[in-house]
């Protein structure tokens, strides 16, 4: 076969080009090793002879609610089905108010009760135990609502159970009690995916998540034993299918149905119940330490009815809406529904503005706009046209919102409404931003989604002297918007004071009762000496009048259906409340100054804090020098409704240009074509 | 000195030397003049060989050499050319005195020699090719990367939304259905810009296009190259966003097709007009004093360069941190390359180790500076093979293991302000969107032995 010179030239040219393309596209693939959440794909270790990738096999929670105090026992069951020594690391959430006060480890038939130790000391104890060939468990607090369990020296075939205990105070709102049990930590956005943040401590953010569509083998069961002391009216659970069994007028047992156990661990378990009649569990609970004589009380005072809404004062609203990657889909549609509902509550006397943020912030208007129908329509279009995607630069968005100049009209106070899932790792920074720039405004934080970062939502509201709201699904949006409108129309009680009638009380938490927006009991916890008085008086301003509410201590205790004595959880709850004030919501700069006080509280009351951890060490030494050791972070399921775009480790696509060699070839081809053309013309 | 004489073409093998032989400066003198720029050539050689810049300038130099051979008859010094050369030599000396960047000094060296040896009678494209032979790629990436990426992303976003896609842009990231497509550093179009302009210079040299016409064409060519890169990025958005599934090689293919179409268009435009008529050869021969002046100025500049390498003054440095990423830092002695770099670095530089085995390089600067380049350049010059992007960069040394490189720049007074790349940091610092001082950290973490 003969080829013409022209054909040969062209063939050579294209062959050269194809080679260059192939060379250029042969790029090496690498693992993502940045400090950001990431996906993992797991196999069957037994079949593949690998180390165990999913050591946590099941979690069960047994909850006992007596009166207004919940005692929760969480059992985590680990098993090593691989062929290496394993250290299992599992990140899990807790309620922000949880006082974690106990840990027990079971290795075979041996049961070891954990000790509370200073954090560094506990870690050293744990590491030493592993080195000596002893199984050990370490429970560390990473955030007030995020904990990490490390179970070390799991030999092939080992089964280890760790049981942790916590107590929590339940407070009703609008006469509805809610027990929320978070089951999964959502992927957090960090300023620092590369991991160069000064001081570190963010390593837990780089947690693996199960790839979409991967079922978690870790089963989840939840059982609640409810004894309210007052007749129950109804029990509901919107998040999970449950079976409710009423055992008495004031008692019930609630458990997940068989069908709902599968996949139960990808969203908060939220149980709500209402008491018959109009009463709530209020009154005084006390506990006296027999050895020290130290008494601790918990006072819950029922507030007066919300004063009638004569007129909602005109306000200046700044809506801050999270449109980051984690809000994509269901959370954003819920958030948009909420914004629509909130907008519908505005009157033409109000002003408003909007900040939509992800990695950057978009501002609707440099100055607040009057809430005219036309402006509202434009604003809703502004919201509706935004798609979710990108980082969660919440601090920058708050700075933008707080920097919006006030509207011109005098006497209009500002409300900032933040709508987010709170999936950030820099919560304190956002609290500081709000607290330092709030002025006379109030901030209300709406957490959107099935498993929001409640610490962030509650902390923002606390720093903003407002209230937190949690919206689990779009159907709750109207009720939540109405609730905010109710709060703003008229607080339930302001200038609140308690008169203890000469009773010697101290170490009160909170030291000063805040204004009460929500219809919920006023709660105070503190130390006391002596016998409680028969009556404590609550005073405050409701509407335009000062009210005085006597609290009949003896009767209220009796109505609460508890003994009023020997509630051992009360000192723990006091310590937890104090730690929350000292540390959880402390300014960034104060974090180190409170270390001593928080550590002392943690050690004295046996509580996990940022500076104290539980550590349990097996009594039996089981060396296995021939086996290799591996640390496995238990991959978590993505919270229900949270898209894959929430996981920062997915870098997404890029559009790289060709290499210089390829381009030089392109230039050569063009030059050659020109030469050919010129020679043809000649 | 002899007057200028026209070279004879009777002895082809000696023709290259004839212009030198027949003009006012003999070949040894010319060689001495070239050698007088020794700091420039020393720097050029290092940049070519140390891996801190890609040596593609040699392609341009080779092509320029070819055209110089073609136009060897026209390389004749004259009085005006030497005045231009003297001006360039003067600027070279001043820049050396002011400690200006070596790339600028090299540009003046090329200009000086070009003018001194009669380059003004040669096609403009040849001169441009000589300039293009300088190591400009790394600097182009430093300065142009961010503006090119941000403008490409903005226009791509507009085009895609115009095509009915629902795209949100966040900096250089295009979001669609919660999935990001990033116009990152390898997408900036710097490669296309360099190669596209190289093609323009080659065509300008081939067609003997004048400096004026070349200057007029440059904005048009740059705009066309930028547009071609934007179209390329826009097309590649679809497979990257998962709208279509194309094989991996299609990325290179789309880029190549876009560039060939661009190159054909540039070729058509540049070669459309008539060839520029050749300039009349000089009738005002050079004077000996001019050569002496040029030689003196160049020598002064080069001597100043070697003498005035003093450490810039650094105000208000409060010391290096004692901990990093939660670990205590132990100071390490600087490597010879780091010491050389630190000698002219307008800030502070320190190397440290941590108990976990990481090596950490910290740089501290108070103003926007080209000197704060990516550490990858330094590591490459130390023999490492670099791969990956700013967040997951790997450096491997043959027989010396693999390391993960994590680079960050952050404002010391504003922890929220961070950059993973130098170009966006430079422009934020330059325009005052961020105020210094800044820390640049490079964490070198062993991945495998």
PDB file of N, CA, C and O in Angstrom, chain A residues 81-134:
ATOM      1  N   UNK A  81     -13.355  -8.016  63.772  1.00  0.00           N
ATOM      2  CA  UNK A  81     -13.465  -9.194  62.900  1.00  0.00           C
ATOM      3  C   UNK A  81     -12.261  -9.328  61.971  1.00  0.00           C
ATOM      4  O   UNK A  81     -12.226 -10.217  61.129  1.00  0.00           O
ATOM      5  N   UNK A  82     -11.317  -8.404  62.108  1.00  0.00           N
ATOM      6  CA  UNK A  82     -10.136  -8.457  61.234  1.00  0.00           C
ATOM      7  C   UNK A  82      -9.036  -9.308  61.844  1.00  0.00           C
ATOM      8  O   UNK A  82      -9.264 -10.069  62.784  1.00  0.00           O
ATOM      9  N   UNK A  83      -7.839  -9.153  61.322  1.00  0.00           N
ATOM     10  CA  UNK A  83      -6.747  -9.996  61.796  1.00  0.00           C
ATOM     11  C   UNK A  83      -5.581  -9.172  62.335  1.00  0.00           C
ATOM     12  O   UNK A  83      -4.446  -9.627  62.360  1.00  0.00           O
ATOM     13  N   UNK A  84      -5.874  -7.934  62.747  1.00  0.00           N
ATOM     14  CA  UNK A  84      -4.829  -7.083  63.326  1.00  0.00           C
ATOM     15  C   UNK A  84      -5.334  -6.535  64.655  1.00  0.00           C
ATOM     16  O   UNK A  84      -6.535  -6.533  64.918  1.00  0.00           O
ATOM     17  N   UNK A  85      -4.391  -6.068  65.467  1.00  0.00           N
ATOM     18  CA  UNK A  85      -4.814  -5.393  66.708  1.00  0.00           C
ATOM     19  C   UNK A  85      -5.417  -4.051  66.309  1.00  0.00           C
ATOM     20  O   UNK A  85      -4.871  -3.342  65.459  1.00  0.00           O
ATOM     21  N   UNK A  86      -6.505  -3.748  66.954  1.00  0.00           N
ATOM     22  CA  UNK A  86      -7.263  -2.585  66.486  1.00  0.00           C
ATOM     23  C   UNK A  86      -7.391  -1.536  67.571  1.00  0.00           C
ATOM     24  O   UNK A  86      -7.523  -1.854  68.754  1.00  0.00           O
ATOM     25  N   UNK A  87      -7.325  -0.299  67.132  1.00  0.00           N
ATOM     26  CA  UNK A  87      -7.792   0.795  67.975  1.00  0.00           C
ATOM     27  C   UNK A  87      -8.967   1.419  67.238  1.00  0.00           C
ATOM     28  O   UNK A  87      -8.812   1.888  66.107  1.00  0.00           O
ATOM     29  N   UNK A  88     -10.136   1.365  67.850  1.00  0.00           N
ATOM     30  CA  UNK A  88     -11.334   1.919  67.206  1.00  0.00           C
ATOM     31  C   UNK A  88     -11.581   3.314  67.745  1.00  0.00           C
ATOM     32  O   UNK A  88     -11.540   3.535  68.954  1.00  0.00           O
ATOM     33  N   UNK A  89     -11.790   4.257  66.836  1.00  0.00           N
ATOM     34  CA  UNK A  89     -12.066   5.640  67.227  1.00  0.00           C
ATOM     35  C   UNK A  89     -13.433   6.018  66.669  1.00  0.00           C
ATOM     36  O   UNK A  89     -13.659   5.934  65.458  1.00  0.00           O
ATOM     37  N   UNK A  90     -14.309   6.412  67.545  1.00  0.00           N
ATOM     38  CA  UNK A  90     -15.691   6.674  67.132  1.00  0.00           C
ATOM     39  C   UNK A  90     -16.115   8.057  67.632  1.00  0.00           C
ATOM     40  O   UNK A  90     -16.013   8.372  68.820  1.00  0.00           O
ATOM     41  N   UNK A  91     -16.582   8.849  66.707  1.00  0.00           N
ATOM     42  CA  UNK A  91     -17.042  10.205  67.001  1.00  0.00           C
ATOM     43  C   UNK A  91     -18.549  10.165  67.147  1.00  0.00           C
ATOM     44  O   UNK A  91     -19.242   9.668  66.262  1.00  0.00           O
ATOM     45  N   UNK A  92     -19.053  10.667  68.240  1.00  0.00           N
ATOM     46  CA  UNK A  92     -20.518  10.621  68.406  1.00  0.00           C
ATOM     47  C   UNK A  92     -21.001  11.882  69.119  1.00  0.00           C
ATOM     48  O   UNK A  92     -20.232  12.543  69.831  1.00  0.00           O
ATOM     49  N   UNK A  93     -22.268  12.182  68.956  1.00  0.00           N
ATOM     50  CA  UNK A  93     -22.789  13.418  69.538  1.00  0.00           C
ATOM     51  C   UNK A  93     -23.500  13.164  70.872  1.00  0.00           C
ATOM     52  O   UNK A  93     -23.819  12.027  71.207  1.00  0.00           O
ATOM     53  N   UNK A  94     -23.725  14.216  71.573  1.00  0.00           N
ATOM     54  CA  UNK A  94     -24.546  14.185  72.784  1.00  0.00           C
ATOM     55  C   UNK A  94     -25.328  15.489  72.823  1.00  0.00           C
ATOM     56  O   UNK A  94     -25.022  16.425  72.091  1.00  0.00           O
ATOM     57  N   UNK A  95     -26.267  15.526  73.723  1.00  0.00           N
ATOM     58  CA  UNK A  95     -26.972  16.779  73.934  1.00  0.00           C
ATOM     59  C   UNK A  95     -25.993  17.805  74.481  1.00  0.00           C
ATOM     60  O   UNK A  95     -25.056  17.460  75.211  1.00  0.00           O
ATOM     61  N   UNK A  96     -26.186  19.072  74.159  1.00  0.00           N
ATOM     62  CA  UNK A  96     -25.300  20.126  74.675  1.00  0.00           C
ATOM     63  C   UNK A  96     -25.421  20.264  76.184  1.00  0.00           C
ATOM     64  O   UNK A  96     -24.535  20.802  76.829  1.00  0.00           O
ATOM     65  N   UNK A  97     -26.539  19.793  76.734  1.00  0.00           N
ATOM     66  CA  UNK A  97     -26.734  19.955  78.183  1.00  0.00           C
ATOM     67  C   UNK A  97     -26.337  18.693  78.951  1.00  0.00           C
ATOM     68  O   UNK A  97     -26.505  18.623  80.159  1.00  0.00           O
ATOM     69  N   UNK A  98     -25.844  17.691  78.231  1.00  0.00           N
ATOM     70  CA  UNK A  98     -25.575  16.406  78.880  1.00  0.00           C
ATOM     71  C   UNK A  98     -24.420  16.519  79.876  1.00  0.00           C
ATOM     72  O   UNK A  98     -23.361  17.036  79.546  1.00  0.00           O
ATOM     73  N   UNK A  99     -24.675  16.021  81.076  1.00  0.00           N
ATOM     74  CA  UNK A  99     -23.606  15.903  82.074  1.00  0.00           C
ATOM     75  C   UNK A  99     -23.127  14.459  82.025  1.00  0.00           C
ATOM     76  O   UNK A  99     -23.741  13.565  82.606  1.00  0.00           O
ATOM     77  N   UNK A 100     -22.043  14.222  81.303  1.00  0.00           N
ATOM     78  CA  UNK A 100     -21.543  12.848  81.109  1.00  0.00           C
ATOM     79  C   UNK A 100     -20.754  12.461  82.360  1.00  0.00           C
ATOM     80  O   UNK A 100     -19.695  13.023  82.636  1.00  0.00           O
ATOM     81  N   UNK A 101     -21.287  11.524  83.104  1.00  0.00           N
ATOM     82  CA  UNK A 101     -20.719  11.291  84.433  1.00  0.00           C
ATOM     83  C   UNK A 101     -20.285   9.853  84.687  1.00  0.00           C
ATOM     84  O   UNK A 101     -19.961   9.494  85.815  1.00  0.00           O
ATOM     85  N   UNK A 102     -20.271   9.006  83.699  1.00  0.00           N
ATOM     86  CA  UNK A 102     -19.842   7.641  83.985  1.00  0.00           C
ATOM     87  C   UNK A 102     -19.471   6.876  82.739  1.00  0.00           C
ATOM     88  O   UNK A 102     -20.013   7.113  81.651  1.00  0.00           O
ATOM     89  N   UNK A 103     -18.502   5.975  82.884  1.00  0.00           N
ATOM     90  CA  UNK A 103     -18.104   5.121  81.763  1.00  0.00           C
ATOM     91  C   UNK A 103     -17.663   3.773  82.336  1.00  0.00           C
ATOM     92  O   UNK A 103     -16.920   3.714  83.319  1.00  0.00           O
ATOM     93  N   UNK A 104     -18.153   2.744  81.714  1.00  0.00           N
ATOM     94  CA  UNK A 104     -17.783   1.394  82.124  1.00  0.00           C
ATOM     95  C   UNK A 104     -17.383   0.615  80.882  1.00  0.00           C
ATOM     96  O   UNK A 104     -18.002   0.788  79.823  1.00  0.00           O
ATOM     97  N   UNK A 105     -16.352  -0.205  81.006  1.00  0.00           N
ATOM     98  CA  UNK A 105     -15.923  -1.026  79.870  1.00  0.00           C
ATOM     99  C   UNK A 105     -16.057  -2.501  80.241  1.00  0.00           C
ATOM    100  O   UNK A 105     -15.678  -2.902  81.357  1.00  0.00           O
ATOM    101  N   UNK A 106     -16.605  -3.285  79.321  1.00  0.00           N
ATOM    102  CA  UNK A 106     -16.713  -4.722  79.536  1.00  0.00           C
ATOM    103  C   UNK A 106     -15.885  -5.442  78.475  1.00  0.00           C
ATOM    104  O   UNK A 106     -16.149  -5.300  77.275  1.00  0.00           O
ATOM    105  N   UNK A 107     -14.894  -6.187  78.958  1.00  0.00           N
ATOM    106  CA  UNK A 107     -14.074  -6.995  78.047  1.00  0.00           C
ATOM    107  C   UNK A 107     -14.331  -8.449  78.433  1.00  0.00           C
ATOM    108  O   UNK A 107     -13.901  -8.884  79.510  1.00  0.00           O
ATOM    109  N   UNK A 108     -15.034  -9.159  77.603  1.00  0.00           N
ATOM    110  CA  UNK A 108     -15.421 -10.519  77.984  1.00  0.00           C
ATOM    111  C   UNK A 108     -16.272 -10.455  79.234  1.00  0.00           C
ATOM    112  O   UNK A 108     -17.283  -9.738  79.279  1.00  0.00           O
ATOM    113  N   UNK A 109     -15.813 -11.131  80.270  1.00  0.00           N
ATOM    114  CA  UNK A 109     -16.586 -11.121  81.514  1.00  0.00           C
ATOM    115  C   UNK A 109     -16.066 -10.090  82.519  1.00  0.00           C
ATOM    116  O   UNK A 109     -16.580  -9.964  83.614  1.00  0.00           O
ATOM    117  N   UNK A 110     -15.033  -9.403  82.140  1.00  0.00           N
ATOM    118  CA  UNK A 110     -14.458  -8.419  83.064  1.00  0.00           C
ATOM    119  C   UNK A 110     -15.122  -7.065  82.855  1.00  0.00           C
ATOM    120  O   UNK A 110     -15.311  -6.616  81.721  1.00  0.00           O
ATOM    121  N   UNK A 111     -15.466  -6.431  83.970  1.00  0.00           N
ATOM    122  CA  UNK A 111     -16.078  -5.098  83.911  1.00  0.00           C
ATOM    123  C   UNK A 111     -15.144  -4.123  84.623  1.00  0.00           C
ATOM    124  O   UNK A 111     -14.717  -4.376  85.756  1.00  0.00           O
ATOM    125  N   UNK A 112     -14.826  -3.045  83.933  1.00  0.00           N
ATOM    126  CA  UNK A 112     -13.911  -2.046  84.496  1.00  0.00           C
ATOM    127  C   UNK A 112     -14.623  -0.701  84.526  1.00  0.00           C
ATOM    128  O   UNK A 112     -15.145  -0.251  83.499  1.00  0.00           O
ATOM    129  N   UNK A 113     -14.625  -0.084  85.668  1.00  0.00           N
ATOM    130  CA  UNK A 113     -15.233   1.250  85.775  1.00  0.00           C
ATOM    131  C   UNK A 113     -14.160   2.303  85.480  1.00  0.00           C
ATOM    132  O   UNK A 113     -13.037   2.214  85.994  1.00  0.00           O
ATOM    133  N   UNK A 114     -14.506   3.235  84.663  1.00  0.00           N
ATOM    134  CA  UNK A 114     -13.519   4.235  84.246  1.00  0.00           C
ATOM    135  C   UNK A 114     -13.291   5.273  85.329  1.00  0.00           C
ATOM    136  O   UNK A 114     -14.164   5.527  86.154  1.00  0.00           O
ATOM    137  N   UNK A 115     -12.102   5.863  85.284  1.00  0.00           N
ATOM    138  CA  UNK A 115     -11.770   6.965  86.200  1.00  0.00           C
ATOM    139  C   UNK A 115     -11.806   8.265  85.423  1.00  0.00           C
ATOM    140  O   UNK A 115     -11.460   8.300  84.242  1.00  0.00           O
ATOM    141  N   UNK A 116     -12.159   9.321  86.114  1.00  0.00           N
ATOM    142  CA  UNK A 116     -12.043  10.639  85.477  1.00  0.00           C
ATOM    143  C   UNK A 116     -10.648  11.170  85.780  1.00  0.00           C
ATOM    144  O   UNK A 116     -10.173  11.082  86.906  1.00  0.00           O
ATOM    145  N   UNK A 117      -9.977  11.659  84.759  1.00  0.00           N
ATOM    146  CA  UNK A 117      -8.622  12.193  84.921  1.00  0.00           C
ATOM    147  C   UNK A 117      -8.469  13.451  84.079  1.00  0.00           C
ATOM    148  O   UNK A 117      -9.243  13.678  83.146  1.00  0.00           O
ATOM    149  N   UNK A 118      -7.471  14.215  84.422  1.00  0.00           N
ATOM    150  CA  UNK A 118      -7.152  15.384  83.597  1.00  0.00           C
ATOM    151  C   UNK A 118      -6.864  14.868  82.174  1.00  0.00           C
ATOM    152  O   UNK A 118      -6.303  13.781  82.000  1.00  0.00           O
ATOM    153  N   UNK A 119      -7.246  15.610  81.168  1.00  0.00           N
ATOM    154  CA  UNK A 119      -7.269  15.084  79.799  1.00  0.00           C
ATOM    155  C   UNK A 119      -5.925  14.495  79.344  1.00  0.00           C
ATOM    156  O   UNK A 119      -5.871  13.374  78.821  1.00  0.00           O
ATOM    157  N   UNK A 120      -4.856  15.249  79.545  1.00  0.00           N
ATOM    158  CA  UNK A 120      -3.544  14.767  79.119  1.00  0.00           C
ATOM    159  C   UNK A 120      -3.134  13.517  79.887  1.00  0.00           C
ATOM    160  O   UNK A 120      -2.570  12.573  79.316  1.00  0.00           O
ATOM    161  N   UNK A 121      -3.467  13.507  81.167  1.00  0.00           N
ATOM    162  CA  UNK A 121      -3.137  12.378  82.013  1.00  0.00           C
ATOM    163  C   UNK A 121      -3.914  11.142  81.542  1.00  0.00           C
ATOM    164  O   UNK A 121      -3.368  10.032  81.456  1.00  0.00           O
ATOM    165  N   UNK A 122      -5.197  11.354  81.237  1.00  0.00           N
ATOM    166  CA  UNK A 122      -6.043  10.240  80.782  1.00  0.00           C
ATOM    167  C   UNK A 122      -5.509   9.657  79.475  1.00  0.00           C
ATOM    168  O   UNK A 122      -5.482   8.439  79.282  1.00  0.00           O
ATOM    169  N   UNK A 123      -5.071  10.526  78.602  1.00  0.00           N
ATOM    170  CA  UNK A 123      -4.541  10.061  77.318  1.00  0.00           C
ATOM    171  C   UNK A 123      -3.261   9.245  77.543  1.00  0.00           C
ATOM    172  O   UNK A 123      -3.050   8.206  76.893  1.00  0.00           O
ATOM    173  N   UNK A 124      -2.433   9.735  78.450  1.00  0.00           N
ATOM    174  CA  UNK A 124      -1.185   9.016  78.753  1.00  0.00           C
ATOM    175  C   UNK A 124      -1.494   7.648  79.358  1.00  0.00           C
ATOM    176  O   UNK A 124      -0.848   6.644  79.020  1.00  0.00           O
ATOM    177  N   UNK A 125      -2.500   7.602  80.248  1.00  0.00           N
ATOM    178  CA  UNK A 125      -2.900   6.330  80.863  1.00  0.00           C
ATOM    179  C   UNK A 125      -3.362   5.352  79.786  1.00  0.00           C
ATOM    180  O   UNK A 125      -3.008   4.164  79.781  1.00  0.00           O
ATOM    181  N   UNK A 126      -4.142   5.881  78.863  1.00  0.00           N
ATOM    182  CA  UNK A 126      -4.687   5.060  77.771  1.00  0.00           C
ATOM    183  C   UNK A 126      -3.558   4.529  76.879  1.00  0.00           C
ATOM    184  O   UNK A 126      -3.500   3.328  76.560  1.00  0.00           O
ATOM    185  N   UNK A 127      -2.648   5.424  76.512  1.00  0.00           N
ATOM    186  CA  UNK A 127      -1.538   5.012  75.630  1.00  0.00           C
ATOM    187  C   UNK A 127      -0.658   3.977  76.315  1.00  0.00           C
ATOM    188  O   UNK A 127      -0.192   3.016  75.684  1.00  0.00           O
ATOM    189  N   UNK A 128      -0.412   4.196  77.614  1.00  0.00           N
ATOM    190  CA  UNK A 128       0.430   3.266  78.361  1.00  0.00           C
ATOM    191  C   UNK A 128      -0.223   1.878  78.416  1.00  0.00           C
ATOM    192  O   UNK A 128       0.441   0.858  78.255  1.00  0.00           O
ATOM    193  N   UNK A 129      -1.552   1.862  78.622  1.00  0.00           N
ATOM    194  CA  UNK A 129      -2.273   0.589  78.688  1.00  0.00           C
ATOM    195  C   UNK A 129      -2.138  -0.170  77.370  1.00  0.00           C
ATOM    196  O   UNK A 129      -1.879  -1.381  77.352  1.00  0.00           O
ATOM    197  N   UNK A 130      -2.284   0.539  76.279  1.00  0.00           N
ATOM    198  CA  UNK A 130      -2.159  -0.122  74.964  1.00  0.00           C
ATOM    199  C   UNK A 130      -0.761  -0.704  74.810  1.00  0.00           C
ATOM    200  O   UNK A 130      -0.580  -1.810  74.313  1.00  0.00           O
ATOM    201  N   UNK A 131       0.212   0.113  75.247  1.00  0.00           N
ATOM    202  CA  UNK A 131       1.598  -0.323  75.110  1.00  0.00           C
ATOM    203  C   UNK A 131       1.846  -1.599  75.924  1.00  0.00           C
ATOM    204  O   UNK A 131       2.601  -2.484  75.522  1.00  0.00           O
ATOM    205  N   UNK A 132       1.172  -1.676  77.074  1.00  0.00           N
ATOM    206  CA  UNK A 132       1.373  -2.834  77.958  1.00  0.00           C
ATOM    207  C   UNK A 132       0.539  -4.045  77.536  1.00  0.00           C
ATOM    208  O   UNK A 132       0.566  -5.079  78.198  1.00  0.00           O
ATOM    209  N   UNK A 133      -0.237  -3.873  76.457  1.00  0.00           N
ATOM    210  CA  UNK A 133      -1.049  -4.994  75.991  1.00  0.00           C
ATOM    211  C   UNK A 133      -2.363  -5.127  76.732  1.00  0.00           C
ATOM    212  O   UNK A 133      -2.916  -6.219  76.851  1.00  0.00           O
ATOM    213  N   UNK A 134      -2.876  -4.002  77.246  1.00  0.00           N
ATOM    214  CA  UNK A 134      -4.166  -4.032  77.939  1.00  0.00           C
ATOM    215  C   UNK A 134      -5.197  -3.302  77.087  1.00  0.00           C
ATOM    216  O   UNK A 134      -4.905  -2.244  76.513  1.00  0.00           O
TER     217      UNK A 134
END
